[in-house]
CSV table of C-alpha atoms in Angstrom, one decimal:
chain,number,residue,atom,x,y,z
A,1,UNK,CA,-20.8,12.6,-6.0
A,2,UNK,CA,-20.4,13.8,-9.3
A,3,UNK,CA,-17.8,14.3,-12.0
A,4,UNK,CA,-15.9,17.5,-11.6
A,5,UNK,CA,-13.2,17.4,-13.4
A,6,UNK,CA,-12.0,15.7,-16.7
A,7,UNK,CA,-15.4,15.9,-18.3
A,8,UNK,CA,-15.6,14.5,-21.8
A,9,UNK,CA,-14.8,10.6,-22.9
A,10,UNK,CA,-11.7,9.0,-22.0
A,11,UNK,CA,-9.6,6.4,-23.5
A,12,UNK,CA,-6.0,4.8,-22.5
A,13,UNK,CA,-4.4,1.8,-22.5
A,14,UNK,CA,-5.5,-0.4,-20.2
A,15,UNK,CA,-2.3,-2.9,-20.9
A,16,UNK,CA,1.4,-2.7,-20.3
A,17,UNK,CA,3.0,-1.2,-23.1
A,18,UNK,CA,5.3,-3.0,-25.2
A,19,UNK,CA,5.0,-5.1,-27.8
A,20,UNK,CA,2.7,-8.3,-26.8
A,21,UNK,CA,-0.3,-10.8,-28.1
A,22,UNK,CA,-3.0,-8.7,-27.4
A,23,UNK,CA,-3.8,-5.0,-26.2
A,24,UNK,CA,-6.7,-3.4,-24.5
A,25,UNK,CA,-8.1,0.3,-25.2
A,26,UNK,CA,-10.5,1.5,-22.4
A,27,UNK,CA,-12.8,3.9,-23.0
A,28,UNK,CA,-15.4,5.5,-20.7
A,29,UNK,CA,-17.7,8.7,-20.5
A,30,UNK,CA,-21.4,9.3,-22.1
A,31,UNK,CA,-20.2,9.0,-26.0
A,32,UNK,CA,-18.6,5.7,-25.7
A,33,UNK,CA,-21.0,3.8,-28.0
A,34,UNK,CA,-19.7,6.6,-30.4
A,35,UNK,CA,-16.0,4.6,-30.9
A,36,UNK,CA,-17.7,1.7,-31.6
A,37,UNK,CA,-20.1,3.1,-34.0
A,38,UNK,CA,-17.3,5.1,-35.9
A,39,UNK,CA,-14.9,2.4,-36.1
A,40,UNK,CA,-16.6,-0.7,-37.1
A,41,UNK,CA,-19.8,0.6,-38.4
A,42,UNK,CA,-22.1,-1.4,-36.4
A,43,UNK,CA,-25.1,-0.1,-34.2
A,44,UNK,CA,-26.0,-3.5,-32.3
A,45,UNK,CA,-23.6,-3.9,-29.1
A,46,UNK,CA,-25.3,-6.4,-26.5
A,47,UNK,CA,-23.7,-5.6,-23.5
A,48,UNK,CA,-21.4,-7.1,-22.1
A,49,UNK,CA,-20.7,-9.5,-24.8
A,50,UNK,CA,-17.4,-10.4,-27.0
A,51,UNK,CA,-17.3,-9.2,-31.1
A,52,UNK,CA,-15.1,-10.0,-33.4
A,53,UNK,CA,-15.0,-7.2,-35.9
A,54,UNK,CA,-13.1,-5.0,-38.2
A,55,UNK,CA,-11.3,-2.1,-37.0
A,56,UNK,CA,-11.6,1.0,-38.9
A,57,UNK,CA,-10.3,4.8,-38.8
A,58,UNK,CA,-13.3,6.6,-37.8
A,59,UNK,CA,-12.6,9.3,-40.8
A,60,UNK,CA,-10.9,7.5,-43.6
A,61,UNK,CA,-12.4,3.9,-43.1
A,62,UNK,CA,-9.2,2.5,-43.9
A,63,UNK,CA,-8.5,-0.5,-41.9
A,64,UNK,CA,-6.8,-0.9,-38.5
A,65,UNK,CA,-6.4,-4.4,-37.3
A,66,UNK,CA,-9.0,-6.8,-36.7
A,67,UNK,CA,-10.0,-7.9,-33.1
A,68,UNK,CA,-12.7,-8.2,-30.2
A,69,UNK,CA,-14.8,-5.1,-28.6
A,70,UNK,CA,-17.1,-5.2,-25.3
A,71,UNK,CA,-19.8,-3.2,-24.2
A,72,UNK,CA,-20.3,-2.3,-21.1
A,73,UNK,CA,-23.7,0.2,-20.4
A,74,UNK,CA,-23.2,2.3,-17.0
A,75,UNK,CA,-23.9,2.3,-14.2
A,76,UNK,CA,-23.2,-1.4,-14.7
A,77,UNK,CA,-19.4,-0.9,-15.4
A,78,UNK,CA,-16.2,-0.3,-14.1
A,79,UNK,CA,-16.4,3.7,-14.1
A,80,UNK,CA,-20.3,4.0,-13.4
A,81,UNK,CA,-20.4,5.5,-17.1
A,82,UNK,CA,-20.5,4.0,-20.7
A,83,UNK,CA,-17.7,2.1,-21.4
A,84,UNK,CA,-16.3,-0.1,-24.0
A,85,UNK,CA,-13.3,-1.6,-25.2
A,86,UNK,CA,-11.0,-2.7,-28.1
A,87,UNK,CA,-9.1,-5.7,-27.7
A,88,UNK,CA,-6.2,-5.7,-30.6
A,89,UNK,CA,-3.1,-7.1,-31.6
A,90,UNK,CA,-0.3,-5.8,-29.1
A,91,UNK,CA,2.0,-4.1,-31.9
A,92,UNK,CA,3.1,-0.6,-31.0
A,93,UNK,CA,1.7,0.4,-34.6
A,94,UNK,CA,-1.4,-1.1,-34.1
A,95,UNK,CA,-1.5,0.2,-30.7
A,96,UNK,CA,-0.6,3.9,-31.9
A,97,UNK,CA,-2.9,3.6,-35.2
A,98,UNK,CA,-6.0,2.8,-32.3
A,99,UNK,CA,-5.1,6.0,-30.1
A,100,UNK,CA,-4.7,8.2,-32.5
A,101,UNK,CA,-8.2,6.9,-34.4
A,102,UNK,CA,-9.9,8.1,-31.2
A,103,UNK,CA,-8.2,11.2,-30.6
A,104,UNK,CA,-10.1,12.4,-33.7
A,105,UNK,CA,-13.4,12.1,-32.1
A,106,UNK,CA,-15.3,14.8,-31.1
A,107,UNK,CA,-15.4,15.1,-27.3
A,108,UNK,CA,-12.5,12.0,-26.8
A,109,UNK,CA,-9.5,13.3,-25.1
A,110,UNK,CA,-6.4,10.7,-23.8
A,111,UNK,CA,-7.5,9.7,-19.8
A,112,UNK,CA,-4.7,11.0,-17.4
A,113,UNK,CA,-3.4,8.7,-15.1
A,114,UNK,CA,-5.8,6.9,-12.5
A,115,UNK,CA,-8.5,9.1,-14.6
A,116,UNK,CA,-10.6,5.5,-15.0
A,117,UNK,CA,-10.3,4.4,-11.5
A,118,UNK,CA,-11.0,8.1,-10.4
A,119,UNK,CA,-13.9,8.2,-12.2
A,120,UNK,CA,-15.0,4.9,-10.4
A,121,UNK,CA,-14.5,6.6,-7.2
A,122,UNK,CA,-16.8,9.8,-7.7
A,123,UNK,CA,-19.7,7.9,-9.1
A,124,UNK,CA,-19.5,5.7,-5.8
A,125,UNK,CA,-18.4,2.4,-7.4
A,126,UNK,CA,-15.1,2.7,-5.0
A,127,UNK,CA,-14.9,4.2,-1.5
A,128,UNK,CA,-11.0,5.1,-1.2
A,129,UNK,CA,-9.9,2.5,0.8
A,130,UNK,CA,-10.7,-0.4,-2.4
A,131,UNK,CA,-8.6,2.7,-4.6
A,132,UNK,CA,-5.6,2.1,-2.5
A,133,UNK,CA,-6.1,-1.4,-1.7
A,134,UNK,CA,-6.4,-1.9,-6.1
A,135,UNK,CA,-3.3,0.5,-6.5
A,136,UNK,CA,-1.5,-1.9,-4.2
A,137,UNK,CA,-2.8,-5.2,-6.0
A,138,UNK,CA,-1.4,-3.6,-9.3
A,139,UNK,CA,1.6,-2.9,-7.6
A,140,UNK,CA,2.1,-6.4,-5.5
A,141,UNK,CA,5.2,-8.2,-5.9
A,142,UNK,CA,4.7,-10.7,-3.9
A,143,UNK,CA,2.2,-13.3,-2.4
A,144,UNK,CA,1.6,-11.6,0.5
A,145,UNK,CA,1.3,-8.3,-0.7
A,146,UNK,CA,-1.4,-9.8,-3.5
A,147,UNK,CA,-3.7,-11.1,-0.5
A,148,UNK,CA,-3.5,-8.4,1.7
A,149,UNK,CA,-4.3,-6.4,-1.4
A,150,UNK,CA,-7.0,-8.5,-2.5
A,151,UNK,CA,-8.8,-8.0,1.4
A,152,UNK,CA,-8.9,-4.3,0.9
A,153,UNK,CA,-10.2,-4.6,-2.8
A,154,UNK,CA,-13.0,-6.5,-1.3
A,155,UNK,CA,-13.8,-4.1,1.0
A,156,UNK,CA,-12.4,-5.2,4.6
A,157,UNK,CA,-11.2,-2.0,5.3
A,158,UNK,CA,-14.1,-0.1,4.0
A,159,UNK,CA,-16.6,-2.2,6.4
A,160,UNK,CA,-14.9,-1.3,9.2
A,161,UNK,CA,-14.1,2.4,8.8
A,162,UNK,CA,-17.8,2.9,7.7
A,163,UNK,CA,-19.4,1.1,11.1
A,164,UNK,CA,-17.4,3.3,13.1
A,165,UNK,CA,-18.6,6.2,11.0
A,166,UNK,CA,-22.1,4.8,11.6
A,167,UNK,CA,-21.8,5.0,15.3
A,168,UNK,CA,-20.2,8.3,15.9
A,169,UNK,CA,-23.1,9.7,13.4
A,170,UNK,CA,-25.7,7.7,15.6
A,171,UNK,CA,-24.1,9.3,18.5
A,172,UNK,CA,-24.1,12.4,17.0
A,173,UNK,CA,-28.1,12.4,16.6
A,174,UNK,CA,-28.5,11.6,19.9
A,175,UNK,CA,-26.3,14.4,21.7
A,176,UNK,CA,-28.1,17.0,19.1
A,177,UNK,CA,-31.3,15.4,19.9
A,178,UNK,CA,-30.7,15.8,23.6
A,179,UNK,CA,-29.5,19.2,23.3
A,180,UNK,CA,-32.2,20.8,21.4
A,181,UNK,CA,-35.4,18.9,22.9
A,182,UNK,CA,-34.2,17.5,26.1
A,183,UNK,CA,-36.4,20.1,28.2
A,184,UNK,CA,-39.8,19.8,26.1
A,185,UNK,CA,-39.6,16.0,25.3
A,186,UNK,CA,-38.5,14.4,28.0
A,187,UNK,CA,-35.4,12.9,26.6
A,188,UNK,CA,-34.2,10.5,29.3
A,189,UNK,CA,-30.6,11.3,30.0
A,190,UNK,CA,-29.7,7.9,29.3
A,191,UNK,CA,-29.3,8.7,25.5
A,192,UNK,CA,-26.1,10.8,27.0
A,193,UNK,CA,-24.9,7.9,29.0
A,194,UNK,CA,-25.3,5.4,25.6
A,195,UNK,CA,-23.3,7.9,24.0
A,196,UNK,CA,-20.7,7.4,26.3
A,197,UNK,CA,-20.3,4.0,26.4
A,198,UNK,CA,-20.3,3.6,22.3
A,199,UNK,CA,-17.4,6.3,22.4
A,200,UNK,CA,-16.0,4.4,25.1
A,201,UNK,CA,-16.3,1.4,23.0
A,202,UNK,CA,-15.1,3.1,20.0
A,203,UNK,CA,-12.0,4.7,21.4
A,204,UNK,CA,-11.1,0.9,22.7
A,205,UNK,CA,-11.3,-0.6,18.7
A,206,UNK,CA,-9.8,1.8,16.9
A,207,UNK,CA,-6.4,2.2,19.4
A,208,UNK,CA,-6.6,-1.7,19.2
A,209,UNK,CA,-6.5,-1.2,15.3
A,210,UNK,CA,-3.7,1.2,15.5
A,211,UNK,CA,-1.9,-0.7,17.9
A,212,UNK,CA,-0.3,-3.0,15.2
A,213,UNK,CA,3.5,-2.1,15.1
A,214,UNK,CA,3.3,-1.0,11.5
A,215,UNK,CA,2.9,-4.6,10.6
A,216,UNK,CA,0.4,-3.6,7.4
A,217,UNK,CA,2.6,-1.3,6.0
A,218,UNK,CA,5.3,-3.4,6.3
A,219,UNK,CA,4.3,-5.6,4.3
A,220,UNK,CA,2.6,-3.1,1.7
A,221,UNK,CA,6.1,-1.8,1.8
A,222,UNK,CA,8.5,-3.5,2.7
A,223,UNK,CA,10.6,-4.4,5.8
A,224,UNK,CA,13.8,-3.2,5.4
A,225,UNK,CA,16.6,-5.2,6.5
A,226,UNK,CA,19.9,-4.3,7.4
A,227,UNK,CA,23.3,-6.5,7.1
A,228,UNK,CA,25.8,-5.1,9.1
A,229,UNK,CA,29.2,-6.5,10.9
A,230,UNK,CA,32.6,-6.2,10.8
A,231,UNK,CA,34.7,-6.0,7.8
A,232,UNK,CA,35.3,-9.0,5.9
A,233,UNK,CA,33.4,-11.4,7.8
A,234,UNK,CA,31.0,-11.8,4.4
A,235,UNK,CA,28.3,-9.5,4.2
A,236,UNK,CA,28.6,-8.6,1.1
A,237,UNK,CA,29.0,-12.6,-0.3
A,238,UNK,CA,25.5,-13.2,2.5
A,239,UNK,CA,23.6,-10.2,0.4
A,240,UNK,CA,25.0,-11.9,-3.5
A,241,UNK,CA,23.0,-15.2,-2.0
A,242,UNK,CA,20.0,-13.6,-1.2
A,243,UNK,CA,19.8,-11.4,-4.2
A,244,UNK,CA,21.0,-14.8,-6.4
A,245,UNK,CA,23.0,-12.0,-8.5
A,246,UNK,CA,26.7,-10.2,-8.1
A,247,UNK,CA,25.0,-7.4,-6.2
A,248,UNK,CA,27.9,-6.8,-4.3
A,249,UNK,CA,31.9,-6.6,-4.2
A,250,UNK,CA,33.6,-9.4,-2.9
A,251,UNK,CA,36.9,-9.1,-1.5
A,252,UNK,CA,39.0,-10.3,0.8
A,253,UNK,CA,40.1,-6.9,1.4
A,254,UNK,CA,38.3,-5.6,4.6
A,255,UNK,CA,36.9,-2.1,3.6
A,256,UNK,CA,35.9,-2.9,0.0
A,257,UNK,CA,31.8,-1.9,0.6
A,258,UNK,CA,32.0,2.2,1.5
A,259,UNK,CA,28.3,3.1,0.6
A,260,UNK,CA,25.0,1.2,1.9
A,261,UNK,CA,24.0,-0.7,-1.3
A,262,UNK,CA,20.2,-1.6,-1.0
A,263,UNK,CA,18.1,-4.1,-3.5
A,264,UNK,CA,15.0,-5.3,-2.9
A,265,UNK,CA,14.0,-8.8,-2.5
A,266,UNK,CA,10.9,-11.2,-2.2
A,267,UNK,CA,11.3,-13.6,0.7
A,268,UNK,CA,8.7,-16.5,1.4
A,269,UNK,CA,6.4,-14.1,-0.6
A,270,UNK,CA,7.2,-11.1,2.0
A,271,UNK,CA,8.6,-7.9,0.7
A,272,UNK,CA,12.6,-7.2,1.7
A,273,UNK,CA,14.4,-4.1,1.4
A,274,UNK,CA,17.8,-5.5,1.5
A,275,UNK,CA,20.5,-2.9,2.4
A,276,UNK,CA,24.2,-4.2,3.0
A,277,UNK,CA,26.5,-1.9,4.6
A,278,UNK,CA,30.3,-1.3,5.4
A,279,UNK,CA,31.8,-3.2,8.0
A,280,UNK,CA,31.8,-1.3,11.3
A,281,UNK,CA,35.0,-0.8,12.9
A,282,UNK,CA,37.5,2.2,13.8
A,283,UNK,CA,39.1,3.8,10.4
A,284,UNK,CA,41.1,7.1,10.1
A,285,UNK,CA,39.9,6.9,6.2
A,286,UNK,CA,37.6,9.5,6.2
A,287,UNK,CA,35.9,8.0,3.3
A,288,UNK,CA,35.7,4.8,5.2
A,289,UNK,CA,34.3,6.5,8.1
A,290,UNK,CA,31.8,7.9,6.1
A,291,UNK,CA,30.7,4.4,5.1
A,292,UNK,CA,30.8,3.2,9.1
A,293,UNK,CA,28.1,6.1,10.2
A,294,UNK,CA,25.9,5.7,7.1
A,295,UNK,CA,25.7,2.0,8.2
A,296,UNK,CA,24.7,2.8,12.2
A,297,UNK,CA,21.9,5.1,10.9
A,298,UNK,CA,20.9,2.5,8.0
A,299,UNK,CA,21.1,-0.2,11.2
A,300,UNK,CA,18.8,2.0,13.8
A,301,UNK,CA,16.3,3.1,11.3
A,302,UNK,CA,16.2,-0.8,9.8
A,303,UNK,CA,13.0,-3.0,10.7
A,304,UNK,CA,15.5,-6.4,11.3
A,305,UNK,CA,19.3,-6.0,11.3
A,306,UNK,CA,21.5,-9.1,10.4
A,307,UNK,CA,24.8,-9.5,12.3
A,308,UNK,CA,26.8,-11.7,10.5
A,309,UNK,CA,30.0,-12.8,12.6
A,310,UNK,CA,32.9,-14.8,11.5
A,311,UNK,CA,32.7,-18.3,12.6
A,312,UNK,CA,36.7,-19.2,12.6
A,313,UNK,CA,36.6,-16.4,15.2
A,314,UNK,CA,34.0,-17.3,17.5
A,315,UNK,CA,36.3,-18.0,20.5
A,316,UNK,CA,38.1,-14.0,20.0
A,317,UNK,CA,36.8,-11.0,21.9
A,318,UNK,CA,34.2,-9.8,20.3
A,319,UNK,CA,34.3,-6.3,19.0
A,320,UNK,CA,33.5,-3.6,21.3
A,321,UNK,CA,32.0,-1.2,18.3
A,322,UNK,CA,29.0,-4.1,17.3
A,323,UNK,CA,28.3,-5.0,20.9
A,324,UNK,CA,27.8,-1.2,22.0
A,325,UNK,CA,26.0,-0.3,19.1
A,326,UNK,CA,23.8,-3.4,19.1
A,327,UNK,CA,23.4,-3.6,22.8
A,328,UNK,CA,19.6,-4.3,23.9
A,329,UNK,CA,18.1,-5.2,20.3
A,330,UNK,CA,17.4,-9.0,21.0
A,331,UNK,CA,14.7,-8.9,19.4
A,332,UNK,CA,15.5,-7.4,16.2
A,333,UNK,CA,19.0,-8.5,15.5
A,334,UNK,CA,19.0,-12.1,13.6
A,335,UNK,CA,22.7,-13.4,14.4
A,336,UNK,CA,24.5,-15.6,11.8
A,337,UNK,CA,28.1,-17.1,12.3
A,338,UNK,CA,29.8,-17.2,8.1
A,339,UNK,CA,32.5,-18.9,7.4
A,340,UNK,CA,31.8,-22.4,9.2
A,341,UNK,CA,33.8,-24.2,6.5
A,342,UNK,CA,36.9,-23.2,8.2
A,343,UNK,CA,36.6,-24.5,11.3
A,344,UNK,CA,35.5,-27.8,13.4
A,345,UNK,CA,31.6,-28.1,14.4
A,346,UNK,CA,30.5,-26.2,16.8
A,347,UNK,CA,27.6,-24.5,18.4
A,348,UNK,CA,27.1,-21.3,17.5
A,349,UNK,CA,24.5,-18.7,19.0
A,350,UNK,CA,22.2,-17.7,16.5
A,351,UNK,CA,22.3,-19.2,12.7
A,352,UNK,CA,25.6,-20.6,11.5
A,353,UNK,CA,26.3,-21.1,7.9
A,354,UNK,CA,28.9,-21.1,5.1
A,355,UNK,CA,28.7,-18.3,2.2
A,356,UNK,CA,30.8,-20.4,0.3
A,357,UNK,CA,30.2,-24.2,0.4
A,358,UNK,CA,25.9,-23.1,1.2
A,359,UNK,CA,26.1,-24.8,3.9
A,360,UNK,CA,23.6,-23.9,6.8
A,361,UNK,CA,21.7,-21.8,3.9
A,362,UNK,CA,18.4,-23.7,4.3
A,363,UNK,CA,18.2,-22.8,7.7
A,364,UNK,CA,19.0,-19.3,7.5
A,365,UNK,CA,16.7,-18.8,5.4
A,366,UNK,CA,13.9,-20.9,7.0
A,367,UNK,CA,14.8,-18.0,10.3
A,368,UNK,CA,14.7,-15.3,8.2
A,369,UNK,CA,11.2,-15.9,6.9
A,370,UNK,CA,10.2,-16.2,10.2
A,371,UNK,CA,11.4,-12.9,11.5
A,372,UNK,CA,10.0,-11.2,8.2
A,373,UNK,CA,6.4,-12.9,8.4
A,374,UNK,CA,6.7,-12.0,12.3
A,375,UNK,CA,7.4,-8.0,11.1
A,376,UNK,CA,4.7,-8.3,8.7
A,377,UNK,CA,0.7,-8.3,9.0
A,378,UNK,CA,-1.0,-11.8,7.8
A,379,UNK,CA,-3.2,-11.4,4.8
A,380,UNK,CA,-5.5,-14.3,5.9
A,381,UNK,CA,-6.4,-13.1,9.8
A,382,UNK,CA,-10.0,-12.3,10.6
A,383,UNK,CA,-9.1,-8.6,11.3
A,384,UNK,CA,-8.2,-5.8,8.8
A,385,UNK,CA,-5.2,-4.0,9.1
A,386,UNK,CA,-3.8,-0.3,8.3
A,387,UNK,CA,-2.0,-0.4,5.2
A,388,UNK,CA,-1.8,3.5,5.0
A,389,UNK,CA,-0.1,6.5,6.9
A,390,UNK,CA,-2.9,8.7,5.8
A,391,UNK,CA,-4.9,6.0,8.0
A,392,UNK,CA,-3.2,6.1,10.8
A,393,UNK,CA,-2.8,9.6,11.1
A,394,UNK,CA,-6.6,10.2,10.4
A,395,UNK,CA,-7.2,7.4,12.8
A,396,UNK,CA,-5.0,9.1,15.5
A,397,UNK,CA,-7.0,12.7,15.1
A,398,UNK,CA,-10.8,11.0,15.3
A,399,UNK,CA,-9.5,8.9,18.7
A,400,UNK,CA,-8.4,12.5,20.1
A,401,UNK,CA,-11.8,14.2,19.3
A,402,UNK,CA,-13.4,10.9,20.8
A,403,UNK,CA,-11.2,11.6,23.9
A,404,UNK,CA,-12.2,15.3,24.0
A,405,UNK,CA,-15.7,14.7,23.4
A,406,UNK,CA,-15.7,12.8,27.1
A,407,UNK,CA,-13.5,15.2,28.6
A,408,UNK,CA,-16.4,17.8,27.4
A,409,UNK,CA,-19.6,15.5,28.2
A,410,UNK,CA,-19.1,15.8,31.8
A,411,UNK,CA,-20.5,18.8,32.1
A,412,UNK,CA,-23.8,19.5,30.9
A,413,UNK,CA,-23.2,22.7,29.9
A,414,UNK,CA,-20.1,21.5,27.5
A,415,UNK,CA,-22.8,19.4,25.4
A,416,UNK,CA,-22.7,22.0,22.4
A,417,UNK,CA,-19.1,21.7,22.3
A,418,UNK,CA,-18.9,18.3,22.8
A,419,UNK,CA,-21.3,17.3,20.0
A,420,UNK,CA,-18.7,19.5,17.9
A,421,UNK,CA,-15.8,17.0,18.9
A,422,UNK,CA,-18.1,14.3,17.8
A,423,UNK,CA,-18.6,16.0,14.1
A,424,UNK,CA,-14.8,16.4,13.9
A,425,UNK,CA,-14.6,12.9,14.4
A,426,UNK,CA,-16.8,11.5,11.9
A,427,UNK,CA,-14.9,13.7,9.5
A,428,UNK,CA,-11.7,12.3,10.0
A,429,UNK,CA,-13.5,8.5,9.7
A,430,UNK,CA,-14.8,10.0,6.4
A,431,UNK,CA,-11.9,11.5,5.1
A,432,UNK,CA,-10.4,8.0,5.1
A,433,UNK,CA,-13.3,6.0,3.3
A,434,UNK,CA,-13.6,9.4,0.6
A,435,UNK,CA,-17.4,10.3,2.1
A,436,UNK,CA,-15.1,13.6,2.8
A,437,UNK,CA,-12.7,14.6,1.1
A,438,UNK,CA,-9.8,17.2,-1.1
A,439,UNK,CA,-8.9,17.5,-4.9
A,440,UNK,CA,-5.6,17.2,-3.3
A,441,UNK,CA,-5.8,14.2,-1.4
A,442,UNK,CA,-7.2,12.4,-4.8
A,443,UNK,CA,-4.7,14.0,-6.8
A,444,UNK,CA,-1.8,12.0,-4.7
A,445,UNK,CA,-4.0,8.7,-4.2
A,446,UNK,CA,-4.8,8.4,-8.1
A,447,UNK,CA,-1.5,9.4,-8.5
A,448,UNK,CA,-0.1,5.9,-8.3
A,449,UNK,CA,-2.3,4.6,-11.1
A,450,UNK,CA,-1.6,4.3,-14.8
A,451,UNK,CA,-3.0,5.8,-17.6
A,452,UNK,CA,-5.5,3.2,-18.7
A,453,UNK,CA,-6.6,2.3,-14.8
């Protein structure tokens, strides 16, 4: 592939900005050498090794700040091209004075966002799958989400789309092969029936891959959690614990929470979307009721709901509004009795604990993990897993073309179309990896990136 748009050399910071300790400036395309020549007139740069130097403006000479520059010679670099950078001070004047130095080169133009990681991508030093899976490390927040990250960087994904590719274009050769010499060579009709068995085998791997519950996007994510109950039995004071912050009202006037108040949180190194809602019961406030249906749909759309009950009521009927509405989701719903400080011990179904005296926190917290890591994919099993909808949904469409291409192969004379089900496979495998694919589809991936990535 080759380099179709943003021609010309690139620079951008590569750091966060804001003032820190030090600063990098990335630059990449054929002139790079030039920046270093122009601003610290030198003409020896080993690769790939450290200089401390003077920083000059490439025009007046004046100095700039004094710091460290790398070369790195493509094809042996990050973008497949010349690159080099300037590590300086992290002072937004220094920082500006370096930006604006290059922007008076001839041929250096600011890189737009993910232009550096794009770059990488078209001169075949990332398939797409590492791009996503090193958008997501830069965006991790938490342990999890850094490992799982870190698997795709390394290419997990990408050695598993690309053997399937391999087999359907194996496959492919063979049906073509069979097609257009198959009366003057002898092909056995064998190579037909090996076909069919590595489509068969195919179609088994890939629903088995897709057949994950959402669990890698999840925890790409997010799982979003609901905390929902009746009115005044703590939700609120349950979501203050977990956000460790005043997140919420607390009153002991039932009603006080109207709108769905959402935060999100890390948990045993597991993303959370924490949403807490207002309490669910009967209201003739229309503003209240307003509250009550946002929370159902918030509740039937969450990933794991928490019921939280009030504990010095265990013994009342319960209400008629959260058992309906709750009715047959065991598995999702993690119940927890508040308020235990007020009454005698007990035995509570579910988790019991105390909003106010902590008391039972350690073990709610303990089952919550649990239910999150359950929701979630683990970074460290032997097998890859989706991260993406564009994935799945590429995924989905080659598994139906696999399906038609044996609905078609039964009959000899369907072999033409069949072989065409076959190439519409392969593409959507492609389209995945980036061996196929649209300016648009780039545009949105590198989308994510920053300027100097």
């Amino acid at each position: 592939m080759s380099i179709s748009r943003g021609a010309g050399t690139i620079f951008g910071l590569s750091t966060g900005r804001g003032r820190s300790a030090v600063a990098v400036v990335r630059i990449s395309g054929y002139n790079a050498q030039t920046a270093l020549q122009k601003m610290t007139n030198r003409d020896d740069f080993p690769p790939r090794q450290m200089a401390f130097v003077n920083i000059l403006h490439p025009l007046k000479k004046t100095l700039i700040d004094k710091g460290m520059i790398v070369y790195f010679p493509g094809p042996k670099s990050f973008t497949g091209e010349d690159c080099c950078e300037f590590h300086i001070h992290g002072g937004k004047a220094v920082i500006s004075s370096v930006l604006e130095s290059l922007a008076t080169i001839p041929d250096f133009r600011p890189a737009e966002a993910g232009e550096f990681t794009r770059r990488a991508f078209l001169n075949n030093k990332l398939d797409l799958t590492k791009v996503e899976g090193l958008a997501d490390l830069l965006n991790a927040e938490t342990e999890s989400q850094r490992k799982q990250a870190l698997r795709q960087v390394g290419g997990d994904l990408e050695l598993l789309y690309k053997n399937w590719r391999r087999q359907i274009l194996k496959s492919i050769a063979n049906v073509e092969a069979f097609i257009d010499f198959a009366e003057d060579e002898n092909i056995s009709s064998t190579a037909i029936q090996e076909v069919e068995e590595i489509v068969k085998k195919l179609i088994y791997e890939i629903k088995n891959h897709l057949s994950d519950n959402r669990r890698g996007e999840r925890l790409r994510d997010g799982v979003h959690v609901a905390i929902v109950g009746e009115p005044n039995v703590g939700k609120s004071s349950l979501m203050n614990i977990l956000c460790q912050r005043q997140a919420a009202i607390v009153s002991p006037v039932a009603g006080t929470t109207r709108d769905v108040l959402e935060t999100t949180i890390d948990i045993g190194g597991y993303p959370m979307i924490l949403c807490d809602t207002a309490g669910i019961r009967r209201t003739t406030d229309d503003v209240e009721q307003e509250g009550v249906n946002r929370a159902k749909k918030r509740a039937e759309n969450a990933d794991l709901v928490i019921l939280v009950k009030d504990a010095s009521k265990v013994d009342a009927p319960e209400s008629s509004n959260i058992d309906h509405f709750l009715k047959g989701w065991d598995e999702d719903v993690l119940t927890v009795w508040n308020k235990i400080d007020l009454v005698k011990e007990k035995t509570y179904d579910g988790v019991s604990l105390s909003c106010t005296t902590k008391a039972g926190l350690t073990g709610f917290l303990s089952e919550l993990t649990k239910k999150i890591a359950n929701l979630c994919a683990d970074p460290e099993s032997e097998s890859p897993v989706l991260t993406k909808a564009r994935h799945r949904i590429e995924l989905t469409r080659c598994v139906e073309n696999l399906l038609e291409y044996l609905n078609f192969s039964k009959n000899d004379s369907d072999l033409v179309i069949s072989a065409h089900k076959l190439r519409t496979a392969v593409k959507h495998m492609g389209s995945i990896t980036g061996e196929i694919y649209a300016d648009g589809i780039l545009d949105v991936i590198f989308s994510d990136f920053c300027i100097g990535k």
